[in-house]
PDB file of C-alpha atoms in Angstrom:
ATOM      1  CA  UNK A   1      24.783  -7.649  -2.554  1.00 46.00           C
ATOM      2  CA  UNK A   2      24.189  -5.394  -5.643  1.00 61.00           C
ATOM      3  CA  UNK A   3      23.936  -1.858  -4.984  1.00 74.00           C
ATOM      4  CA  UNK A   4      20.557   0.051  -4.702  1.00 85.00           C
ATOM      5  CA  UNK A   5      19.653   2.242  -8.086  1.00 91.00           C
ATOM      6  CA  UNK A   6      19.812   5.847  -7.304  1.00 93.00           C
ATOM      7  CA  UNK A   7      17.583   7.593 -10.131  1.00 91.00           C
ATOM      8  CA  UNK A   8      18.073  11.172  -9.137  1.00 92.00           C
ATOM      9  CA  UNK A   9      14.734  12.375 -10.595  1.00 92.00           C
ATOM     10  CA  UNK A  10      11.446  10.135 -10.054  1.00 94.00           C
ATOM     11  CA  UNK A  11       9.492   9.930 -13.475  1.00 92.00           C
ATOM     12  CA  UNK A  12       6.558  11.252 -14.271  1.00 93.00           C
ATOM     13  CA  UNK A  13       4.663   8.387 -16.821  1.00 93.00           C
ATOM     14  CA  UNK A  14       2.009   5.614 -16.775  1.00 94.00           C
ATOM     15  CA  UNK A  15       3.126   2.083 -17.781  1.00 94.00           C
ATOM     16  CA  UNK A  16       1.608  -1.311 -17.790  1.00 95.00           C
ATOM     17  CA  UNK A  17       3.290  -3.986 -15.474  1.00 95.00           C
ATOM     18  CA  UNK A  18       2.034  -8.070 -15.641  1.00 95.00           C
ATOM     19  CA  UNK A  19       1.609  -9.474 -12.689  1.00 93.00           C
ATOM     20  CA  UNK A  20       3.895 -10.944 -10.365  1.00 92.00           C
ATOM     21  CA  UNK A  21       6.322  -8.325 -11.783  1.00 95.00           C
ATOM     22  CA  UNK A  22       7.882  -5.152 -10.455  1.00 94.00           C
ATOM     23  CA  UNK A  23      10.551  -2.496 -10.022  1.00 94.00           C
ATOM     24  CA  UNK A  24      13.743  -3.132  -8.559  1.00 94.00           C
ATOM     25  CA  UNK A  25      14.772  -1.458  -5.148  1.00 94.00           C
ATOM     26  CA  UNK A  26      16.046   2.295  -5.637  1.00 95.00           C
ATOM     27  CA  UNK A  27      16.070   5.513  -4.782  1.00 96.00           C
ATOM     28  CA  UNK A  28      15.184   9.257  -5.892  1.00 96.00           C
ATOM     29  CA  UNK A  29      16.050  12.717  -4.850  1.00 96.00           C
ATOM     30  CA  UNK A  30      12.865  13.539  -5.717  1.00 96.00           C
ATOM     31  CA  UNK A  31       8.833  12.367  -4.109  1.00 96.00           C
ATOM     32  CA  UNK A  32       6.939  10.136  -5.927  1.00 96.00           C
ATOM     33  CA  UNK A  33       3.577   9.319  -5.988  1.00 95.00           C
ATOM     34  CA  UNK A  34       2.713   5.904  -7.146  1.00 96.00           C
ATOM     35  CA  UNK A  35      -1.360   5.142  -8.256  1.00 96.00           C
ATOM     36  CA  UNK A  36      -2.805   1.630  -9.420  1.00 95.00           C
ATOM     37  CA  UNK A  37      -5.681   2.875 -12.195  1.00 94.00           C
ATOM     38  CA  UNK A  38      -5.977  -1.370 -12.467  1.00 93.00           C
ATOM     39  CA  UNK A  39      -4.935  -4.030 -10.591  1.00 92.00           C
ATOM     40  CA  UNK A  40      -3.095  -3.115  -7.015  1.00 93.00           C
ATOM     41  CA  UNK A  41       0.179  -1.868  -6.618  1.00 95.00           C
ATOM     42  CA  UNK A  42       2.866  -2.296  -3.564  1.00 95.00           C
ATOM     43  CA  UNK A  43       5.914  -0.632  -2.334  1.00 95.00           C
ATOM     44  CA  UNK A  44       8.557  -2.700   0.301  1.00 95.00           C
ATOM     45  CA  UNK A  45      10.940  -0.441   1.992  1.00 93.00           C
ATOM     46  CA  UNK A  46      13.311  -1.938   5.186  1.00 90.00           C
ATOM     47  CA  UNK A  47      10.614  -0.750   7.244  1.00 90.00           C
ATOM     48  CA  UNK A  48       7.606  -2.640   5.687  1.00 93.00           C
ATOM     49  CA  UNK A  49       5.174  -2.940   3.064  1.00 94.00           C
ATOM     50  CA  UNK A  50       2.132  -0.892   1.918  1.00 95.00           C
ATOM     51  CA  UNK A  51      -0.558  -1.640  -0.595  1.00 93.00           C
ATOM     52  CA  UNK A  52      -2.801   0.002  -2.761  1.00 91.00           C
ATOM     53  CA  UNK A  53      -5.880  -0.588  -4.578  1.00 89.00           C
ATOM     54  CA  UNK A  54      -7.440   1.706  -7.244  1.00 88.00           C
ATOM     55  CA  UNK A  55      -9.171   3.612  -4.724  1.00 88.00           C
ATOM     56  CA  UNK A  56      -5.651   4.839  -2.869  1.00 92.00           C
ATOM     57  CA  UNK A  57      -2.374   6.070  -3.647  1.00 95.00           C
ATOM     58  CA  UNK A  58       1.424   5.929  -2.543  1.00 95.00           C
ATOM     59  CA  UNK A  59       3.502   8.807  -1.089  1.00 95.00           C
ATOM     60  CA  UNK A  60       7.055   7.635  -0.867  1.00 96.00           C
ATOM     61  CA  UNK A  61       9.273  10.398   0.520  1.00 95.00           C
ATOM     62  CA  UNK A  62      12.384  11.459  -1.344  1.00 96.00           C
ATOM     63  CA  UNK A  63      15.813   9.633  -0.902  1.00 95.00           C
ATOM     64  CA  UNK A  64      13.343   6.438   0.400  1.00 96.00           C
ATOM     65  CA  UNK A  65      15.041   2.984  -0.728  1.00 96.00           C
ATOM     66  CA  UNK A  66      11.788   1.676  -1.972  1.00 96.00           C
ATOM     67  CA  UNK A  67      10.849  -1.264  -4.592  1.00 95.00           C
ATOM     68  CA  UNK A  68       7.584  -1.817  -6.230  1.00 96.00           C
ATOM     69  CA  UNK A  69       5.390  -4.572  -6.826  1.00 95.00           C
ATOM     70  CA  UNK A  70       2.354  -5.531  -8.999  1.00 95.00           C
ATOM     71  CA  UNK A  71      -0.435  -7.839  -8.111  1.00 94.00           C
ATOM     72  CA  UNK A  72      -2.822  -8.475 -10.951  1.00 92.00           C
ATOM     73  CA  UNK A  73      -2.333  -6.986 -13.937  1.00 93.00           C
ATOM     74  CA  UNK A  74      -1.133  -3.091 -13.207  1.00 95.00           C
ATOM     75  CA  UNK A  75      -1.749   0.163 -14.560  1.00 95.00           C
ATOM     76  CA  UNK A  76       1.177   2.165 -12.933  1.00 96.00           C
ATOM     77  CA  UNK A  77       0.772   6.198 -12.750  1.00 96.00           C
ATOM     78  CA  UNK A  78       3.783   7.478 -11.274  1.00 96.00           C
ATOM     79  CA  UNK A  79       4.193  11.376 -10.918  1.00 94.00           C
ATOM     80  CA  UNK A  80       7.329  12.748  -9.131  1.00 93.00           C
ATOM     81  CA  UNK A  81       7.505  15.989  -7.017  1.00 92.00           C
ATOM     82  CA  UNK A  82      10.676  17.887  -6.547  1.00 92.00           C
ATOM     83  CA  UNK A  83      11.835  17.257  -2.620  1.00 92.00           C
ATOM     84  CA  UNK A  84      11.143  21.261  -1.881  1.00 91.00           C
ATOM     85  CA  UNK A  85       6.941  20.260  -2.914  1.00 87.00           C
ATOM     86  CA  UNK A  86       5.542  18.101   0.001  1.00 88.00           C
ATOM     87  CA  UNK A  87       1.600  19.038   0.384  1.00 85.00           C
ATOM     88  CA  UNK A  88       1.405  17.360   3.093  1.00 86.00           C
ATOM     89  CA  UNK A  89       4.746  17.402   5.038  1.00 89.00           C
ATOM     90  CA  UNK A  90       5.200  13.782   4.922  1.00 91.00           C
ATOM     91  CA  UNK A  91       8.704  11.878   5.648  1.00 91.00           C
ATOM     92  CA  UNK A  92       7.494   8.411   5.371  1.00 92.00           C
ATOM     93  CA  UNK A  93       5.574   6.189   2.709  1.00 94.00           C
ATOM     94  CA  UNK A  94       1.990   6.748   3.335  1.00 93.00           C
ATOM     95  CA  UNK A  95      -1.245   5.321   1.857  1.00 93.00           C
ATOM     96  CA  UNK A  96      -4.024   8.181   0.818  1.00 94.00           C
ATOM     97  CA  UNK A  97      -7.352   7.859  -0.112  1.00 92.00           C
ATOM     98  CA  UNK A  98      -8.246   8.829  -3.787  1.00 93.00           C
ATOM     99  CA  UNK A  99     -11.526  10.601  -4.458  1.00 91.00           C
ATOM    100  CA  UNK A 100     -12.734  10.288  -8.560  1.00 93.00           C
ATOM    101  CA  UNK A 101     -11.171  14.329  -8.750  1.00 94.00           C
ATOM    102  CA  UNK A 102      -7.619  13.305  -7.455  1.00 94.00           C
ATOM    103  CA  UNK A 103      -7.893   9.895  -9.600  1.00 94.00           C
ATOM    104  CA  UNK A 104      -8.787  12.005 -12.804  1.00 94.00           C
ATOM    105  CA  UNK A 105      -6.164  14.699 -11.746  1.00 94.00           C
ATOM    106  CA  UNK A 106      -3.313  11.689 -11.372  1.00 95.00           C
ATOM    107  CA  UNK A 107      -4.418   9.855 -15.107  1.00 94.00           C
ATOM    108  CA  UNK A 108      -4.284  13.348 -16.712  1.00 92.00           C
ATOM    109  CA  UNK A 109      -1.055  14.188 -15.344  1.00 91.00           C
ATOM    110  CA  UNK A 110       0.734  11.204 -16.291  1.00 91.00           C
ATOM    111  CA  UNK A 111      -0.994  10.764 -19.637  1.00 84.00           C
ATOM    112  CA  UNK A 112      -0.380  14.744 -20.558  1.00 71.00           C
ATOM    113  CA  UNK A 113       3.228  15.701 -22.484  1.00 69.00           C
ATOM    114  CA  UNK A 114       6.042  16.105 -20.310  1.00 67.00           C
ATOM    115  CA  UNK A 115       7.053  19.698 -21.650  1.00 69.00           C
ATOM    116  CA  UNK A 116       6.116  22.601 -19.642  1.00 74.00           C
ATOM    117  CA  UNK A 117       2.733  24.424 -20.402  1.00 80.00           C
ATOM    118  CA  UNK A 118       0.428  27.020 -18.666  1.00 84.00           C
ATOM    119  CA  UNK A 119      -2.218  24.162 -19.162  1.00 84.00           C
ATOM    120  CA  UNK A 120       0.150  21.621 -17.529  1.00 83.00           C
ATOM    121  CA  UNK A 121       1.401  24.091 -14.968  1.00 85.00           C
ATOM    122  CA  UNK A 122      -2.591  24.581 -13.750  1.00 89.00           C
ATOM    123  CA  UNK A 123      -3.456  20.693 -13.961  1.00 89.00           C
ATOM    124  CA  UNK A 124      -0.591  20.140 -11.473  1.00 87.00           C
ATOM    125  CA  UNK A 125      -1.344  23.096  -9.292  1.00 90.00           C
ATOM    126  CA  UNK A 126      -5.148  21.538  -8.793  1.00 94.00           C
ATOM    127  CA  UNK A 127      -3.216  18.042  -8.359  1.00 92.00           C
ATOM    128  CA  UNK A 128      -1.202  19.697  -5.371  1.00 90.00           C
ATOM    129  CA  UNK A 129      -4.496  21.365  -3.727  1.00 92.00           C
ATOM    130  CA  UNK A 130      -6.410  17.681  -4.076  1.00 93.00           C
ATOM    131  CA  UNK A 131      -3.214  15.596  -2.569  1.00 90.00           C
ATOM    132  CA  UNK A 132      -3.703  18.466   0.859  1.00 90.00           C
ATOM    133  CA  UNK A 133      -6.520  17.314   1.304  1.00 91.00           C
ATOM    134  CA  UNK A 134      -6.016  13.841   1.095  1.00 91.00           C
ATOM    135  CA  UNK A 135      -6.594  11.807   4.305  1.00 89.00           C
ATOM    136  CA  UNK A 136      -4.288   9.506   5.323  1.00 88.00           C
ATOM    137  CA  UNK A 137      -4.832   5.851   5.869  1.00 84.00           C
ATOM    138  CA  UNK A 138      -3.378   3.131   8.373  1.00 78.00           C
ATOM    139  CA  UNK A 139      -2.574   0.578   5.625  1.00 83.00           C
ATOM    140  CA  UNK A 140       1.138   0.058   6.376  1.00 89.00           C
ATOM    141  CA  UNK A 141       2.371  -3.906   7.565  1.00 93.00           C
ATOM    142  CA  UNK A 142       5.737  -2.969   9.566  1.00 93.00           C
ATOM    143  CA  UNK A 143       8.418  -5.302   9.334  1.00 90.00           C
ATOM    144  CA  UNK A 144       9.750  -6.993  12.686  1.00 93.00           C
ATOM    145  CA  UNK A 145      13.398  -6.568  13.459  1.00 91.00           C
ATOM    146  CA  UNK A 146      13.170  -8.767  16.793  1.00 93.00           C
ATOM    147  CA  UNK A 147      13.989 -12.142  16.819  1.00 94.00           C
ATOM    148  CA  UNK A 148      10.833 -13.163  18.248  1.00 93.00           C
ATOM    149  CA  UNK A 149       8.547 -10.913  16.530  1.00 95.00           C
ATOM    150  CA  UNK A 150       9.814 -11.966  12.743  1.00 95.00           C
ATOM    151  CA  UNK A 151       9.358 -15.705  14.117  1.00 96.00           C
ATOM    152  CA  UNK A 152       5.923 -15.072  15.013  1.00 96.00           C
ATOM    153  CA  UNK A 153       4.889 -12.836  12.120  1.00 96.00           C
ATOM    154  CA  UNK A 154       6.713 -15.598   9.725  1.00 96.00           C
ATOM    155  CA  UNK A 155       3.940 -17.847  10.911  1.00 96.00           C
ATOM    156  CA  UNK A 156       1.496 -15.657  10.130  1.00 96.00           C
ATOM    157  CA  UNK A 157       2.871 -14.760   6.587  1.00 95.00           C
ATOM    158  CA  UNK A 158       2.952 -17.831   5.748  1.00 95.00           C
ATOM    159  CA  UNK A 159      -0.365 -18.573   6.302  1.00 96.00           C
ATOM    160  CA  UNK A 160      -2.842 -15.606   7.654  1.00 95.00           C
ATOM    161  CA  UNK A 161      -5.834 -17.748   8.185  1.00 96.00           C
ATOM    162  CA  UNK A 162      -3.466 -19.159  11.007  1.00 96.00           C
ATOM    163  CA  UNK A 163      -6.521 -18.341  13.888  1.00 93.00           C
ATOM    164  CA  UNK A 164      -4.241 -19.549  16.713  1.00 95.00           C
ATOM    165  CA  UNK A 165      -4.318 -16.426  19.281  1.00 96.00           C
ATOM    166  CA  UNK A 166      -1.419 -15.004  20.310  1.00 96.00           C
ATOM    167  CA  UNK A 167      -0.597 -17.103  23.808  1.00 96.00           C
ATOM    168  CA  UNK A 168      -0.515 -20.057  21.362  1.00 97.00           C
ATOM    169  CA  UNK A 169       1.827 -18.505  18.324  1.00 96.00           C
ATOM    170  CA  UNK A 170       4.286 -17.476  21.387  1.00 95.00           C
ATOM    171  CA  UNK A 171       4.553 -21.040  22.949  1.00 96.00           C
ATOM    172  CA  UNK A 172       5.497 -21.976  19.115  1.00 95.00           C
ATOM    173  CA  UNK A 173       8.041 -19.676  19.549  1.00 95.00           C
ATOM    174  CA  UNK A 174       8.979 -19.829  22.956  1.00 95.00           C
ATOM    175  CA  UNK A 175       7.759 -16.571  24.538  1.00 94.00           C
ATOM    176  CA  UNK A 176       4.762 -15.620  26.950  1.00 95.00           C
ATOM    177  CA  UNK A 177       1.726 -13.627  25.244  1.00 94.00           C
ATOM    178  CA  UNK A 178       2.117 -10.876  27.167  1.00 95.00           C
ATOM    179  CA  UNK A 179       6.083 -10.534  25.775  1.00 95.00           C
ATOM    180  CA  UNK A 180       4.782 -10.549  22.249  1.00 96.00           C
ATOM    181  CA  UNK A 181       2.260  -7.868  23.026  1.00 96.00           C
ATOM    182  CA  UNK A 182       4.308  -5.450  24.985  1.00 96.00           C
ATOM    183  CA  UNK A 183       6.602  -6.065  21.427  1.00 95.00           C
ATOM    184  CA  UNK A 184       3.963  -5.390  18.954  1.00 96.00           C
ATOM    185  CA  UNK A 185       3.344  -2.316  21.035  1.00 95.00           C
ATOM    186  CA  UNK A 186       6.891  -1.028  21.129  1.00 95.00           C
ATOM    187  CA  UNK A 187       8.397  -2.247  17.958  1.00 94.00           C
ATOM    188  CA  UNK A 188       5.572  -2.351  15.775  1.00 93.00           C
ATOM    189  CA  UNK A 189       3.030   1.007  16.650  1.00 92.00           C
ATOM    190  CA  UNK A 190       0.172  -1.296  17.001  1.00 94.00           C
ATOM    191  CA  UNK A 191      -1.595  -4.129  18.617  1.00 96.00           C
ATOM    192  CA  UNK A 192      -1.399  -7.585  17.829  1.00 96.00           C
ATOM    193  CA  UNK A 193      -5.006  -7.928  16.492  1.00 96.00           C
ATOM    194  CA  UNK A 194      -4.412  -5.426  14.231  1.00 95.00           C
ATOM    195  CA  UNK A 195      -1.332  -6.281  12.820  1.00 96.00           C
ATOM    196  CA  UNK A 196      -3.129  -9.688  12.029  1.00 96.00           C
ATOM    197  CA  UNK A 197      -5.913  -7.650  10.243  1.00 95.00           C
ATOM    198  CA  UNK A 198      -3.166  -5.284   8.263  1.00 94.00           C
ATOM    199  CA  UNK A 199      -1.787  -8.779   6.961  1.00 96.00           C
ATOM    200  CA  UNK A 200      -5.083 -10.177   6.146  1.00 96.00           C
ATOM    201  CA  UNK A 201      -6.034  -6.778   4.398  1.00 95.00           C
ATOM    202  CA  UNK A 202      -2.729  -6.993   1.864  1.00 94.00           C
ATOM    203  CA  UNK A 203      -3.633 -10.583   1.510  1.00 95.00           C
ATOM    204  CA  UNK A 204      -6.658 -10.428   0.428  1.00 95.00           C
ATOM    205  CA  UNK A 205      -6.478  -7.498  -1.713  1.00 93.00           C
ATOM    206  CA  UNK A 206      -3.422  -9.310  -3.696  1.00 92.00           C
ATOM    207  CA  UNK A 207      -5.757 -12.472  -4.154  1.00 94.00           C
ATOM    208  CA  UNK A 208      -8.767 -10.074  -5.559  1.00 92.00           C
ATOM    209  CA  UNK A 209      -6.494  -8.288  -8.068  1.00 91.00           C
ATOM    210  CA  UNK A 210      -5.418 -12.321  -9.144  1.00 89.00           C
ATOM    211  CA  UNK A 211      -9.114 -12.576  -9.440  1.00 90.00           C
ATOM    212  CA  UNK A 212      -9.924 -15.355  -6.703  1.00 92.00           C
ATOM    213  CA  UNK A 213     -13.574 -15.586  -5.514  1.00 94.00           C
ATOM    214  CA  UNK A 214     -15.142 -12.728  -2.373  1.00 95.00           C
ATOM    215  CA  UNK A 215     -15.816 -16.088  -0.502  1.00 95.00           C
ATOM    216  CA  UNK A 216     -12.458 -18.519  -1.170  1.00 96.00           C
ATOM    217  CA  UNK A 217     -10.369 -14.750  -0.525  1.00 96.00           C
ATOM    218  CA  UNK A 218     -12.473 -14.708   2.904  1.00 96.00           C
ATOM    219  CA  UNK A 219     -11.861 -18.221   4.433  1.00 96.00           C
ATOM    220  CA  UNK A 220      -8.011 -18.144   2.754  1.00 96.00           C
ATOM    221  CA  UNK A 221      -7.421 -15.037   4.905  1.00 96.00           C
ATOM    222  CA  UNK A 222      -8.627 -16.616   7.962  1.00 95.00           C
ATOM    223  CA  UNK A 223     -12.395 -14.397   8.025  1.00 96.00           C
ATOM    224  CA  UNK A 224     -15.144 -16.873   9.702  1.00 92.00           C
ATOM    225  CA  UNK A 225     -17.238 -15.769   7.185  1.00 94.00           C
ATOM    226  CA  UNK A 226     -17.356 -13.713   3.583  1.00 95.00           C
ATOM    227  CA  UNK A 227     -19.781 -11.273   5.247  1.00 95.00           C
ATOM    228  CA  UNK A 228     -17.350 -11.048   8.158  1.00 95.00           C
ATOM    229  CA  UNK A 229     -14.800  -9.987   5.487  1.00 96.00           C
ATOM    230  CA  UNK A 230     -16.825  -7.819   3.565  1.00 95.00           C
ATOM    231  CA  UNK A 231     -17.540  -5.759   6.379  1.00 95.00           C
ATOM    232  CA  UNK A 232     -14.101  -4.955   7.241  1.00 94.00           C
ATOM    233  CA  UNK A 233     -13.061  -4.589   4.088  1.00 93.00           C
ATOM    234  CA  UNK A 234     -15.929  -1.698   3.248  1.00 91.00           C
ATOM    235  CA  UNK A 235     -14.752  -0.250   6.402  1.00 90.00           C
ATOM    236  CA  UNK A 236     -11.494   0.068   5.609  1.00 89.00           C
ATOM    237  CA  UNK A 237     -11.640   0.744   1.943  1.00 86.00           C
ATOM    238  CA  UNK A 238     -15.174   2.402   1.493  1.00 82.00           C
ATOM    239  CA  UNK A 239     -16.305  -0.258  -1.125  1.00 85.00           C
ATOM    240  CA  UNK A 240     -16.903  -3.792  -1.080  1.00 89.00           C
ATOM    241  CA  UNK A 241     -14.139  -6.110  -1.783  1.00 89.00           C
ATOM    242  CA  UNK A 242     -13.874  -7.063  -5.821  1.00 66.00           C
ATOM    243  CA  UNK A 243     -15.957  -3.590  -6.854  1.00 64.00           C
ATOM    244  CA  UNK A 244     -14.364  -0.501  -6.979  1.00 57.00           C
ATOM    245  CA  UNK A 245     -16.349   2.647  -6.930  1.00 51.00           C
ATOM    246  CA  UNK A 246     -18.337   3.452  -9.587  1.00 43.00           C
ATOM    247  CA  UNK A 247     -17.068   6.753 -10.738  1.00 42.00           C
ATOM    248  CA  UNK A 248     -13.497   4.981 -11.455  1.00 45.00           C
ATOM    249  CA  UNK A 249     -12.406   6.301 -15.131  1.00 41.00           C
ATOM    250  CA  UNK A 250     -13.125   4.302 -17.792  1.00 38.00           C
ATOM    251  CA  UNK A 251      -9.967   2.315 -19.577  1.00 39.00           C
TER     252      UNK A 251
END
């Protein structure tokens, strides 16, 4: 096993990655935040994966072993933060929403020289204030560590529009319903229902950014319906699924 990169101090820049591509698994003394201006970016960490369209934003934590991932093609703003700056005490990756100020603030900041400047010093001073207030959004898909749970969730990655319900995944793998649950519970933070939705949810939103069809992106995620999927997906984004908002900067 090759050892994980340790790059003391996260980098501030914007950079184009193709699809399919990524970054490697490593490390930084520093926070980073990590924004998709196109496409939809994704961090994996031993703990799980989170996913973000142009409409949120990444905090990962200093000293988190994270690696990155790009689904369609990605315009990557990175900004680090020394570990003593932490707006809003966080000490695990975290999805936040991304108003049109923020998502100006974060293109600016990445785009602007690197050298220090009174102008530079205030852009990143309004940054700080905007990433406070910031809400926070339940868009992480926890990895299992239980047997049981990573036999039943393998089912499910492989195919989410699997609709069996969960009595019938756990006599696939050989444990009662009400096992799994009181697992998902424990081991997970949440139920089983909505772990199925967080996985449909970073499903889908990898499909859009490849460009599939609102309707094909539905039934291949296991929604009866597109309007079924729509709905859940303005709920939990704000914006219908394939349209971003329409105050996103222009490219």
């Amino acid at each position: 096993m090759s050892p994980i990169r340790h790059d003391p101090v996260a980098p501030t820049r914007a950079q184009l990655l193709a699809p399919g591509t990524g970054i490697d698994a490593h490390r930084h003394d520093d926070h980073q935040i990590a924004y998709a201006a196109r496409g939809v970016v994704a961090i994996t960490t031993d703990a799980g994966s989170w996913i973000a369209p142009g409409t949120r934003a990444l905090w990962i934590p200093a000293g988190t072993v994270h690696a990155h991932q790009a689904h369609g093609e990605l315009e990557l703003h990175l900004i680090g933060l020394p570990a003593t700056e932490n707006p809003l005490g966080l000490d695990r990756p975290t999805v936040l929403a991304v108003g049109p100020l923020l998502r100006e603030l974060i293109v600016a900041h990445t785009r602007a020289p690197a050298q220090d400047s009174p102008e530079r010093s205030r852009l990143r001073a309004v940054l700080l204030d905007q990433l406070r207030a910031s809400p926070q959004q339940p868009l992480h898909l926890p990895t299992p560590a239980t047997p049981l749970l990573r036999a039943v969730c393998a089912l499910l990655y492989a195919d989410p529009a699997d609709r069996r319900t969960l009595a019938e995944l756990g006599r696939a793998v050989g444990a009662s319903d009400r096992t799994l649950s009181r697992l998902f519970r424990a081991e997970l933070g949440m139920t089983f229902p909505q772990w199925r939705t967080q996985l449909r949810l970073h499903h889908a939103l990898v499909l859009l950014a490849e460009g599939r069809p609102v309707t094909a992106v539905a039934h291949r995620c296991g929604w009866s319906s597109a309007s079924a999927f729509i709905d859940v997906f303005r709920r939990t984004f704000g914006h219908t699924p394939g349209h971003a908002p329409d105050d996103r900067p222009a490219r």
